[in-house]
PDB file of C-alpha atoms in Angstrom:
ATOM      1  CA  MET A 466      -3.339 -12.952 -21.415  1.00 40.00           C
ATOM      2  CA  THR A 467      -5.685 -14.531 -23.925  1.00 44.00           C
ATOM      3  CA  THR A 468      -6.090 -12.687 -27.213  1.00 44.00           C
ATOM      4  CA  MET A 469      -9.460 -11.811 -28.711  1.00 44.00           C
ATOM      5  CA  THR A 470      -8.822 -14.357 -31.454  1.00 40.00           C
ATOM      6  CA  ASP A 471      -8.171 -17.100 -28.918  1.00 60.00           C
ATOM      7  CA  LYS A 472     -11.404 -16.275 -27.060  1.00 75.00           C
ATOM      8  CA  SER A 473     -13.557 -17.290 -30.008  1.00 81.00           C
ATOM      9  CA  ASN A 474     -13.178 -20.906 -28.893  1.00 92.00           C
ATOM     10  CA  ILE A 475     -13.774 -20.288 -25.184  1.00 95.00           C
ATOM     11  CA  ALA A 476     -17.036 -21.410 -23.585  1.00 96.00           C
ATOM     12  CA  ILE A 477     -16.352 -20.267 -20.006  1.00 97.00           C
ATOM     13  CA  GLU A 478     -13.856 -17.761 -18.697  1.00 97.00           C
ATOM     14  CA  ILE A 479     -13.390 -17.090 -14.988  1.00 97.00           C
ATOM     15  CA  GLU A 480     -11.413 -13.928 -14.285  1.00 96.00           C
ATOM     16  CA  HIS A 481      -9.952 -12.874 -10.909  1.00 97.00           C
ATOM     17  CA  LEU A 482     -12.792 -14.475  -8.962  1.00 97.00           C
ATOM     18  CA  TYR A 483     -13.110 -14.035  -5.197  1.00 96.00           C
ATOM     19  CA  ASN A 484     -15.786 -15.831  -3.173  1.00 95.00           C
ATOM     20  CA  ARG A 485     -16.321 -15.050   0.485  1.00 94.00           C
ATOM     21  CA  PHE A 486     -18.849 -15.872   3.193  1.00 93.00           C
ATOM     22  CA  GLY A 487     -18.473 -13.158   5.814  1.00 91.00           C
ATOM     23  CA  ARG A 488     -14.839 -13.236   6.866  1.00 90.00           C
ATOM     24  CA  HIS A 489     -14.318 -16.711   5.418  1.00 93.00           C
ATOM     25  CA  SER A 490     -12.568 -16.656   2.050  1.00 95.00           C
ATOM     26  CA  VAL A 491     -13.286 -19.587  -0.287  1.00 95.00           C
ATOM     27  CA  HIS A 492     -11.563 -18.447  -3.507  1.00 96.00           C
ATOM     28  CA  GLU A 493      -8.961 -15.765  -4.070  1.00 96.00           C
ATOM     29  CA  ASP A 494      -8.019 -14.533  -7.546  1.00 96.00           C
ATOM     30  CA  LEU A 495      -9.219 -17.722  -9.238  1.00 96.00           C
ATOM     31  CA  ASN A 496      -8.814 -17.856 -13.031  1.00 96.00           C
ATOM     32  CA  MET A 497      -9.888 -20.556 -15.485  1.00 96.00           C
ATOM     33  CA  LEU A 498     -10.716 -21.137 -19.161  1.00 96.00           C
ATOM     34  CA  VAL A 499     -12.935 -23.878 -20.575  1.00 97.00           C
ATOM     35  CA  GLN A 500     -12.743 -24.495 -24.313  1.00 96.00           C
ATOM     36  CA  LYS A 501     -15.840 -25.229 -26.370  1.00 95.00           C
ATOM     37  CA  GLY A 502     -16.560 -28.947 -26.610  1.00 95.00           C
ATOM     38  CA  GLU A 503     -14.564 -29.912 -23.516  1.00 96.00           C
ATOM     39  CA  LEU A 504     -15.760 -31.988 -20.592  1.00 97.00           C
ATOM     40  CA  VAL A 505     -14.127 -30.496 -17.519  1.00 97.00           C
ATOM     41  CA  ALA A 506     -14.374 -31.681 -13.909  1.00 97.00           C
ATOM     42  CA  LEU A 507     -13.904 -29.728 -10.682  1.00 97.00           C
ATOM     43  CA  VAL A 508     -12.317 -31.803  -7.919  1.00 97.00           C
ATOM     44  CA  GLY A 509     -10.620 -31.234  -4.590  1.00 95.00           C
ATOM     45  CA  GLY A 510     -10.942 -31.974  -0.915  1.00 91.00           C
ATOM     46  CA  SER A 511     -13.934 -31.147   1.242  1.00 88.00           C
ATOM     47  CA  GLY A 512     -14.305 -27.388   1.627  1.00 87.00           C
ATOM     48  CA  ALA A 513     -12.261 -26.544  -1.472  1.00 91.00           C
ATOM     49  CA  GLY A 514     -15.227 -24.658  -2.938  1.00 93.00           C
ATOM     50  CA  LYS A 515     -16.162 -26.827  -5.912  1.00 94.00           C
ATOM     51  CA  THR A 516     -19.917 -26.330  -5.618  1.00 92.00           C
ATOM     52  CA  THR A 517     -19.420 -22.693  -4.618  1.00 94.00           C
ATOM     53  CA  LEU A 518     -17.516 -22.117  -7.862  1.00 95.00           C
ATOM     54  CA  LEU A 519     -20.205 -23.890  -9.860  1.00 94.00           C
ATOM     55  CA  ARG A 520     -22.919 -21.758  -8.248  1.00 94.00           C
ATOM     56  CA  ALA A 521     -21.007 -18.583  -9.092  1.00 96.00           C
ATOM     57  CA  ILE A 522     -20.788 -19.655 -12.732  1.00 96.00           C
ATOM     58  CA  ILE A 523     -24.488 -20.449 -13.110  1.00 94.00           C
ATOM     59  CA  MET A 524     -25.678 -17.241 -11.413  1.00 94.00           C
ATOM     60  CA  LEU A 525     -26.851 -18.768  -8.124  1.00 93.00           C
ATOM     61  CA  LEU A 526     -24.162 -17.099  -5.999  1.00 94.00           C
ATOM     62  CA  ARG A 527     -22.830 -13.620  -6.643  1.00 95.00           C
ATOM     63  CA  PRO A 528     -19.040 -13.546  -6.148  1.00 95.00           C
ATOM     64  CA  TYR A 529     -17.388 -11.039  -3.843  1.00 95.00           C
ATOM     65  CA  SER A 530     -15.489  -9.749  -6.885  1.00 96.00           C
ATOM     66  CA  GLY A 531     -14.300 -10.881 -10.290  1.00 96.00           C
ATOM     67  CA  GLN A 532     -16.222 -11.940 -13.371  1.00 97.00           C
ATOM     68  CA  VAL A 533     -17.485 -15.015 -15.179  1.00 97.00           C
ATOM     69  CA  TYR A 534     -18.041 -15.039 -18.946  1.00 96.00           C
ATOM     70  CA  MET A 535     -20.146 -17.490 -20.945  1.00 95.00           C
ATOM     71  CA  PHE A 536     -19.259 -17.459 -24.630  1.00 92.00           C
ATOM     72  CA  GLY A 537     -17.771 -13.998 -24.144  1.00 92.00           C
ATOM     73  CA  GLN A 538     -20.793 -12.557 -22.328  1.00 93.00           C
ATOM     74  CA  PRO A 539     -20.379 -11.356 -18.723  1.00 96.00           C
ATOM     75  CA  VAL A 540     -22.550 -13.144 -16.165  1.00 95.00           C
ATOM     76  CA  TRP A 541     -22.434 -10.558 -13.377  1.00 96.00           C
ATOM     77  CA  GLY A 542     -23.278  -6.846 -13.512  1.00 94.00           C
ATOM     78  CA  ILE A 543     -25.896  -7.300 -16.234  1.00 93.00           C
ATOM     79  CA  SER A 544     -29.669  -6.871 -16.138  1.00 94.00           C
ATOM     80  CA  ASN A 545     -32.107  -9.578 -15.040  1.00 91.00           C
ATOM     81  CA  LYS A 546     -33.334  -9.813 -18.627  1.00 91.00           C
ATOM     82  CA  GLU A 547     -29.802 -10.369 -19.900  1.00 93.00           C
ATOM     83  CA  GLN A 548     -29.215 -13.019 -17.237  1.00 92.00           C
ATOM     84  CA  MET A 549     -32.436 -14.742 -18.292  1.00 88.00           C
ATOM     85  CA  GLU A 550     -31.181 -14.895 -21.879  1.00 89.00           C
ATOM     86  CA  LEU A 551     -27.890 -16.422 -20.718  1.00 90.00           C
ATOM     87  CA  ARG A 552     -29.762 -19.034 -18.666  1.00 89.00           C
ATOM     88  CA  LYS A 553     -31.398 -20.319 -21.831  1.00 89.00           C
ATOM     89  CA  GLY A 554     -27.967 -21.376 -23.063  1.00 90.00           C
ATOM     90  CA  PHE A 555     -27.138 -23.824 -20.274  1.00 94.00           C
ATOM     91  CA  GLY A 556     -28.696 -26.742 -18.440  1.00 93.00           C
ATOM     92  CA  MET A 557     -28.087 -27.839 -14.862  1.00 92.00           C
ATOM     93  CA  LEU A 558     -28.333 -31.299 -13.303  1.00 92.00           C
ATOM     94  CA  PHE A 559     -28.483 -31.004  -9.517  1.00 85.00           C
ATOM     95  CA  GLN A 560     -27.154 -33.781  -7.292  1.00 75.00           C
ATOM     96  CA  SER A 561     -30.590 -34.528  -5.829  1.00 72.00           C
ATOM     97  CA  GLY A 562     -32.310 -34.311  -9.219  1.00 68.00           C
ATOM     98  CA  ALA A 563     -34.477 -31.428  -7.927  1.00 83.00           C
ATOM     99  CA  LEU A 564     -37.539 -32.685  -9.780  1.00 90.00           C
ATOM    100  CA  PHE A 565     -40.997 -31.372  -8.921  1.00 90.00           C
ATOM    101  CA  SER A 566     -42.603 -34.242  -7.006  1.00 90.00           C
ATOM    102  CA  SER A 567     -46.134 -33.351  -8.088  1.00 94.00           C
ATOM    103  CA  LEU A 568     -45.274 -33.441 -11.812  1.00 95.00           C
ATOM    104  CA  THR A 569     -44.607 -36.396 -14.092  1.00 96.00           C
ATOM    105  CA  VAL A 570     -41.242 -36.731 -15.812  1.00 96.00           C
ATOM    106  CA  LEU A 571     -42.769 -35.320 -19.003  1.00 96.00           C
ATOM    107  CA  GLU A 572     -44.217 -32.341 -17.137  1.00 96.00           C
ATOM    108  CA  ASN A 573     -40.895 -31.729 -15.369  1.00 95.00           C
ATOM    109  CA  VAL A 574     -39.053 -31.620 -18.696  1.00 95.00           C
ATOM    110  CA  MET A 575     -41.649 -29.216 -20.087  1.00 95.00           C
ATOM    111  CA  VAL A 576     -41.226 -26.702 -17.227  1.00 93.00           C
ATOM    112  CA  PRO A 577     -38.302 -24.756 -18.787  1.00 92.00           C
ATOM    113  CA  MET A 578     -39.991 -24.934 -22.185  1.00 93.00           C
ATOM    114  CA  LYS A 579     -43.116 -23.234 -20.825  1.00 91.00           C
ATOM    115  CA  GLU A 580     -40.947 -20.537 -19.265  1.00 87.00           C
ATOM    116  CA  HIS A 581     -38.706 -19.791 -22.242  1.00 88.00           C
ATOM    117  CA  LEU A 582     -40.209 -21.135 -25.498  1.00 88.00           C
ATOM    118  CA  ASN A 583     -43.171 -19.948 -27.512  1.00 88.00           C
ATOM    119  CA  LEU A 584     -44.434 -23.377 -28.573  1.00 91.00           C
ATOM    120  CA  SER A 585     -47.796 -25.119 -28.570  1.00 93.00           C
ATOM    121  CA  ALA A 586     -48.536 -27.773 -25.946  1.00 93.00           C
ATOM    122  CA  SER A 587     -48.229 -30.536 -28.529  1.00 94.00           C
ATOM    123  CA  GLU A 588     -44.881 -29.216 -29.759  1.00 95.00           C
ATOM    124  CA  MET A 589     -43.512 -29.058 -26.215  1.00 94.00           C
ATOM    125  CA  LYS A 590     -44.759 -32.561 -25.498  1.00 95.00           C
ATOM    126  CA  GLU A 591     -43.052 -33.920 -28.607  1.00 95.00           C
ATOM    127  CA  LEU A 592     -39.815 -32.123 -27.773  1.00 95.00           C
ATOM    128  CA  ALA A 593     -39.922 -33.314 -24.155  1.00 95.00           C
ATOM    129  CA  GLU A 594     -40.423 -36.909 -25.265  1.00 95.00           C
ATOM    130  CA  LEU A 595     -37.338 -36.591 -27.460  1.00 95.00           C
ATOM    131  CA  LYS A 596     -35.259 -35.299 -24.522  1.00 95.00           C
ATOM    132  CA  ILE A 597     -36.457 -38.191 -22.376  1.00 95.00           C
ATOM    133  CA  ILE A 598     -35.286 -40.687 -24.996  1.00 94.00           C
ATOM    134  CA  LEU A 599     -31.974 -38.807 -25.345  1.00 91.00           C
ATOM    135  CA  SER A 600     -31.416 -39.145 -21.614  1.00 92.00           C
ATOM    136  CA  GLY A 601     -31.637 -42.919 -21.853  1.00 91.00           C
ATOM    137  CA  LEU A 602     -35.046 -43.383 -20.217  1.00 93.00           C
ATOM    138  CA  PRO A 603     -37.652 -45.729 -21.697  1.00 93.00           C
ATOM    139  CA  PRO A 604     -40.645 -43.949 -23.290  1.00 92.00           C
ATOM    140  CA  HIS A 605     -43.068 -45.081 -20.568  1.00 93.00           C
ATOM    141  CA  ALA A 606     -41.028 -43.185 -17.953  1.00 94.00           C
ATOM    142  CA  ALA A 607     -42.532 -39.949 -19.288  1.00 95.00           C
ATOM    143  CA  ASN A 608     -45.740 -40.650 -17.348  1.00 95.00           C
ATOM    144  CA  LEU A 609     -44.087 -41.640 -14.071  1.00 95.00           C
ATOM    145  CA  TYR A 610     -43.746 -39.423 -11.007  1.00 95.00           C
ATOM    146  CA  PRO A 611     -40.384 -38.912  -9.257  1.00 93.00           C
ATOM    147  CA  ARG A 612     -41.460 -41.180  -6.360  1.00 93.00           C
ATOM    148  CA  GLU A 613     -41.851 -44.018  -8.884  1.00 95.00           C
ATOM    149  CA  LEU A 614     -38.297 -43.681 -10.229  1.00 92.00           C
ATOM    150  CA  SER A 615     -35.082 -45.382  -9.164  1.00 89.00           C
ATOM    151  CA  GLY A 616     -32.045 -43.260  -8.318  1.00 84.00           C
ATOM    152  CA  GLY A 617     -30.597 -43.762 -11.774  1.00 87.00           C
ATOM    153  CA  MET A 618     -33.873 -42.850 -13.456  1.00 90.00           C
ATOM    154  CA  ILE A 619     -34.110 -39.654 -11.390  1.00 91.00           C
ATOM    155  CA  LYS A 620     -30.649 -38.653 -12.638  1.00 90.00           C
ATOM    156  CA  ARG A 621     -31.711 -39.253 -16.239  1.00 93.00           C
ATOM    157  CA  ALA A 622     -35.011 -37.404 -15.810  1.00 94.00           C
ATOM    158  CA  SER A 623     -33.102 -34.446 -14.395  1.00 93.00           C
ATOM    159  CA  LEU A 624     -30.723 -34.685 -17.343  1.00 94.00           C
ATOM    160  CA  ALA A 625     -33.659 -34.645 -19.774  1.00 95.00           C
ATOM    161  CA  ARG A 626     -34.902 -31.446 -18.145  1.00 94.00           C
ATOM    162  CA  ALA A 627     -31.395 -29.938 -18.300  1.00 94.00           C
ATOM    163  CA  LEU A 628     -31.383 -30.617 -22.054  1.00 94.00           C
ATOM    164  CA  ALA A 629     -34.867 -29.180 -22.590  1.00 93.00           C
ATOM    165  CA  LEU A 630     -33.742 -25.928 -24.223  1.00 93.00           C
ATOM    166  CA  ASP A 631     -30.970 -27.424 -26.398  1.00 93.00           C
ATOM    167  CA  PRO A 632     -28.200 -25.856 -24.297  1.00 94.00           C
ATOM    168  CA  GLN A 633     -24.630 -25.383 -25.447  1.00 93.00           C
ATOM    169  CA  LEU A 634     -23.405 -25.782 -21.866  1.00 96.00           C
ATOM    170  CA  LEU A 635     -24.284 -28.503 -19.380  1.00 96.00           C
ATOM    171  CA  PHE A 636     -23.444 -28.347 -15.677  1.00 96.00           C
ATOM    172  CA  LEU A 637     -23.526 -31.476 -13.502  1.00 94.00           C
ATOM    173  CA  ASP A 638     -23.295 -31.629  -9.705  1.00 92.00           C
ATOM    174  CA  GLU A 639     -22.164 -35.111  -8.611  1.00 91.00           C
ATOM    175  CA  PRO A 640     -23.994 -36.825 -11.513  1.00 91.00           C
ATOM    176  CA  THR A 641     -23.076 -40.387 -10.481  1.00 91.00           C
ATOM    177  CA  ALA A 642     -23.462 -39.979  -6.706  1.00 88.00           C
ATOM    178  CA  GLY A 643     -25.653 -42.707  -5.271  1.00 86.00           C
ATOM    179  CA  LEU A 644     -25.524 -44.890  -8.371  1.00 87.00           C
ATOM    180  CA  ASP A 645     -24.219 -48.443  -8.369  1.00 90.00           C
ATOM    181  CA  PRO A 646     -21.059 -49.093 -10.431  1.00 92.00           C
ATOM    182  CA  VAL A 647     -23.009 -50.330 -13.455  1.00 91.00           C
ATOM    183  CA  GLY A 648     -25.391 -47.371 -13.400  1.00 90.00           C
ATOM    184  CA  ALA A 649     -22.512 -44.924 -12.937  1.00 93.00           C
ATOM    185  CA  GLY A 650     -20.645 -46.451 -15.870  1.00 94.00           C
ATOM    186  CA  GLU A 651     -23.726 -46.216 -18.064  1.00 92.00           C
ATOM    187  CA  PHE A 652     -24.144 -42.561 -17.099  1.00 93.00           C
ATOM    188  CA  ASP A 653     -20.505 -41.879 -17.989  1.00 95.00           C
ATOM    189  CA  ASP A 654     -21.079 -43.468 -21.405  1.00 95.00           C
ATOM    190  CA  LEU A 655     -24.173 -41.322 -21.889  1.00 93.00           C
ATOM    191  CA  MET A 656     -22.207 -38.155 -21.079  1.00 94.00           C
ATOM    192  CA  ASN A 657     -19.607 -39.029 -23.692  1.00 95.00           C
ATOM    193  CA  GLN A 658     -22.285 -39.768 -26.291  1.00 94.00           C
ATOM    194  CA  LEU A 659     -24.196 -36.540 -25.649  1.00 92.00           C
ATOM    195  CA  LYS A 660     -21.012 -34.457 -25.633  1.00 94.00           C
ATOM    196  CA  GLU A 661     -20.129 -35.710 -29.115  1.00 94.00           C
ATOM    197  CA  SER A 662     -23.603 -35.884 -30.682  1.00 92.00           C
ATOM    198  CA  LEU A 663     -24.837 -32.518 -29.356  1.00 92.00           C
ATOM    199  CA  SER A 664     -21.455 -30.687 -29.367  1.00 93.00           C
ATOM    200  CA  LEU A 665     -21.879 -29.900 -25.687  1.00 95.00           C
ATOM    201  CA  THR A 666     -19.436 -28.237 -23.345  1.00 96.00           C
ATOM    202  CA  ILE A 667     -19.773 -29.933 -19.951  1.00 97.00           C
ATOM    203  CA  MET A 668     -18.560 -28.943 -16.501  1.00 97.00           C
ATOM    204  CA  MET A 669     -19.131 -31.243 -13.547  1.00 96.00           C
ATOM    205  CA  VAL A 670     -18.350 -31.498  -9.867  1.00 95.00           C
ATOM    206  CA  THR A 671     -17.559 -35.089  -8.937  1.00 93.00           C
ATOM    207  CA  HIS A 672     -15.804 -37.330  -6.446  1.00 91.00           C
ATOM    208  CA  ASP A 673     -16.139 -40.317  -8.766  1.00 94.00           C
ATOM    209  CA  LEU A 674     -12.601 -41.275  -9.793  1.00 95.00           C
ATOM    210  CA  ASP A 675     -13.887 -43.680 -12.447  1.00 95.00           C
ATOM    211  CA  SER A 676     -15.813 -40.813 -14.083  1.00 95.00           C
ATOM    212  CA  LEU A 677     -12.694 -38.652 -14.155  1.00 97.00           C
ATOM    213  CA  TRP A 678     -10.833 -41.280 -16.163  1.00 96.00           C
ATOM    214  CA  ALA A 679     -13.788 -42.273 -18.356  1.00 96.00           C
ATOM    215  CA  THR A 680     -15.149 -38.881 -19.405  1.00 96.00           C
ATOM    216  CA  THR A 681     -12.966 -35.827 -18.836  1.00 97.00           C
ATOM    217  CA  ASP A 682     -10.751 -33.826 -21.155  1.00 97.00           C
ATOM    218  CA  LYS A 683      -9.329 -31.805 -18.249  1.00 97.00           C
ATOM    219  CA  VAL A 684      -9.640 -31.747 -14.479  1.00 98.00           C
ATOM    220  CA  ALA A 685      -9.298 -28.643 -12.301  1.00 98.00           C
ATOM    221  CA  PHE A 686      -8.019 -29.405  -8.802  1.00 98.00           C
ATOM    222  CA  LEU A 687      -9.169 -26.819  -6.259  1.00 97.00           C
ATOM    223  CA  GLY A 688      -7.240 -26.203  -3.080  1.00 96.00           C
ATOM    224  CA  GLU A 689      -5.646 -23.373  -1.078  1.00 95.00           C
ATOM    225  CA  LYS A 690      -8.413 -21.039  -2.374  1.00 95.00           C
ATOM    226  CA  LYS A 691      -7.352 -21.391  -6.012  1.00 96.00           C
ATOM    227  CA  ILE A 692      -6.875 -23.893  -8.822  1.00 97.00           C
ATOM    228  CA  LEU A 693      -3.713 -25.812  -7.983  1.00 97.00           C
ATOM    229  CA  ALA A 694      -3.591 -27.660 -11.301  1.00 97.00           C
ATOM    230  CA  TYR A 695      -5.697 -27.858 -14.456  1.00 97.00           C
ATOM    231  CA  LYS A 696      -4.767 -30.630 -16.875  1.00 97.00           C
ATOM    232  CA  PRO A 697      -5.823 -34.035 -18.234  1.00 97.00           C
ATOM    233  CA  ILE A 698      -6.375 -36.632 -15.517  1.00 97.00           C
ATOM    234  CA  GLY A 699      -3.393 -38.735 -16.673  1.00 96.00           C
ATOM    235  CA  GLU A 700      -1.133 -35.755 -16.005  1.00 97.00           C
ATOM    236  CA  LEU A 701      -2.932 -34.532 -12.909  1.00 97.00           C
ATOM    237  CA  VAL A 702      -2.394 -37.736 -10.931  1.00 96.00           C
ATOM    238  CA  LYS A 703       1.363 -37.281 -11.415  1.00 95.00           C
ATOM    239  CA  ASP A 704       1.372 -33.687 -10.165  1.00 96.00           C
ATOM    240  CA  PRO A 705       3.746 -33.475  -7.165  1.00 95.00           C
ATOM    241  CA  HIS A 706       1.648 -31.053  -5.094  1.00 96.00           C
ATOM    242  CA  PRO A 707       1.020 -32.728  -1.701  1.00 95.00           C
ATOM    243  CA  LEU A 708      -2.744 -32.100  -1.725  1.00 95.00           C
ATOM    244  CA  ILE A 709      -3.092 -33.641  -5.175  1.00 96.00           C
ATOM    245  CA  GLN A 710      -0.936 -36.630  -4.274  1.00 95.00           C
ATOM    246  CA  HIS A 711      -2.930 -37.186  -1.084  1.00 94.00           C
ATOM    247  CA  TYR A 712      -6.195 -37.053  -3.060  1.00 94.00           C
ATOM    248  CA  PHE A 713      -5.227 -39.492  -5.781  1.00 92.00           C
ATOM    249  CA  GLN A 714      -2.701 -41.804  -4.156  1.00 85.00           C
ATOM    250  CA  GLY A 715      -4.956 -43.509  -1.635  1.00 67.00           C
ATOM    251  CA  PRO A 716      -5.946 -47.154  -2.292  1.00 58.00           C
ATOM    252  CA  ARG A 717      -9.026 -46.182  -4.320  1.00 55.00           C
ATOM    253  CA  GLY A 718      -7.124 -43.667  -6.401  1.00 54.00           C
ATOM    254  CA  ARG A 719      -4.342 -46.124  -7.187  1.00 51.00           C
ATOM    255  CA  ALA A 720      -6.831 -48.838  -8.110  1.00 50.00           C
ATOM    256  CA  THR A 721      -8.668 -46.519 -10.499  1.00 57.00           C
ATOM    257  CA  GLU A 722      -5.451 -45.340 -12.117  1.00 59.00           C
ATOM    258  CA  GLY A 723      -4.426 -48.966 -12.555  1.00 55.00           C
ATOM    259  CA  THR A 724      -7.641 -49.664 -14.454  1.00 58.00           C
ATOM    260  CA  TYR A 725      -7.651 -46.620 -16.755  1.00 62.00           C
ATOM    261  CA  GLY A 726      -4.176 -45.145 -16.711  1.00 58.00           C
ATOM    262  CA  LYS A 727      -2.264 -47.768 -18.615  1.00 49.00           C
TER     263      LYS A 727
END
């Protein structure tokens, strides 16, 4: 058990979590701790429940039982108003970007500000422009519509919106999916920079082995309805569990380890 003193440095705590869809059980008695300032990845084979777990953490999917805590505050069993306050403390980058097609990048970034902040239009515009620059987009991108953006620019615009409320927590669903190797590497570098400069705690779902080596502090491997291992990537790839070995010891996994794991 974790003591109350220890919990002062915990950003996310998952306690005895069960997720089910009808008779199908996805997670059973899943437990996990994420320390403040860590970048943690969720990995595992298809159907392991990575996105399901992420959705339970960010209040998009109510678990069958168990609890999730953000900075010591329970996520489930609280009022809608309390959930709304918790939502202000985290940002979410969806795999598709999930931008509003009828709004410019600037207007998309301002959406959460209009919902949660009591600022003037000019103040929100100035703040949104700052987030756009932080995300690595050129200033002129603020006036573009999603249809005018490349895949990499959509990811960055979605990131700018996720950062709109100065969150302490950032959640990423397949952030480098669909990007070419150069764009994916640049996004990894950006994650590392933002984590350090903004003191962010980051949790991401990814299949990108390069990202695991380049960005993470720890990796949680999901399988058999639980977390099979939770450790730094350099240790995880050596874990003897058959599912983990099968995941990392294919040709792509060995090539990636050869590049980063020296």
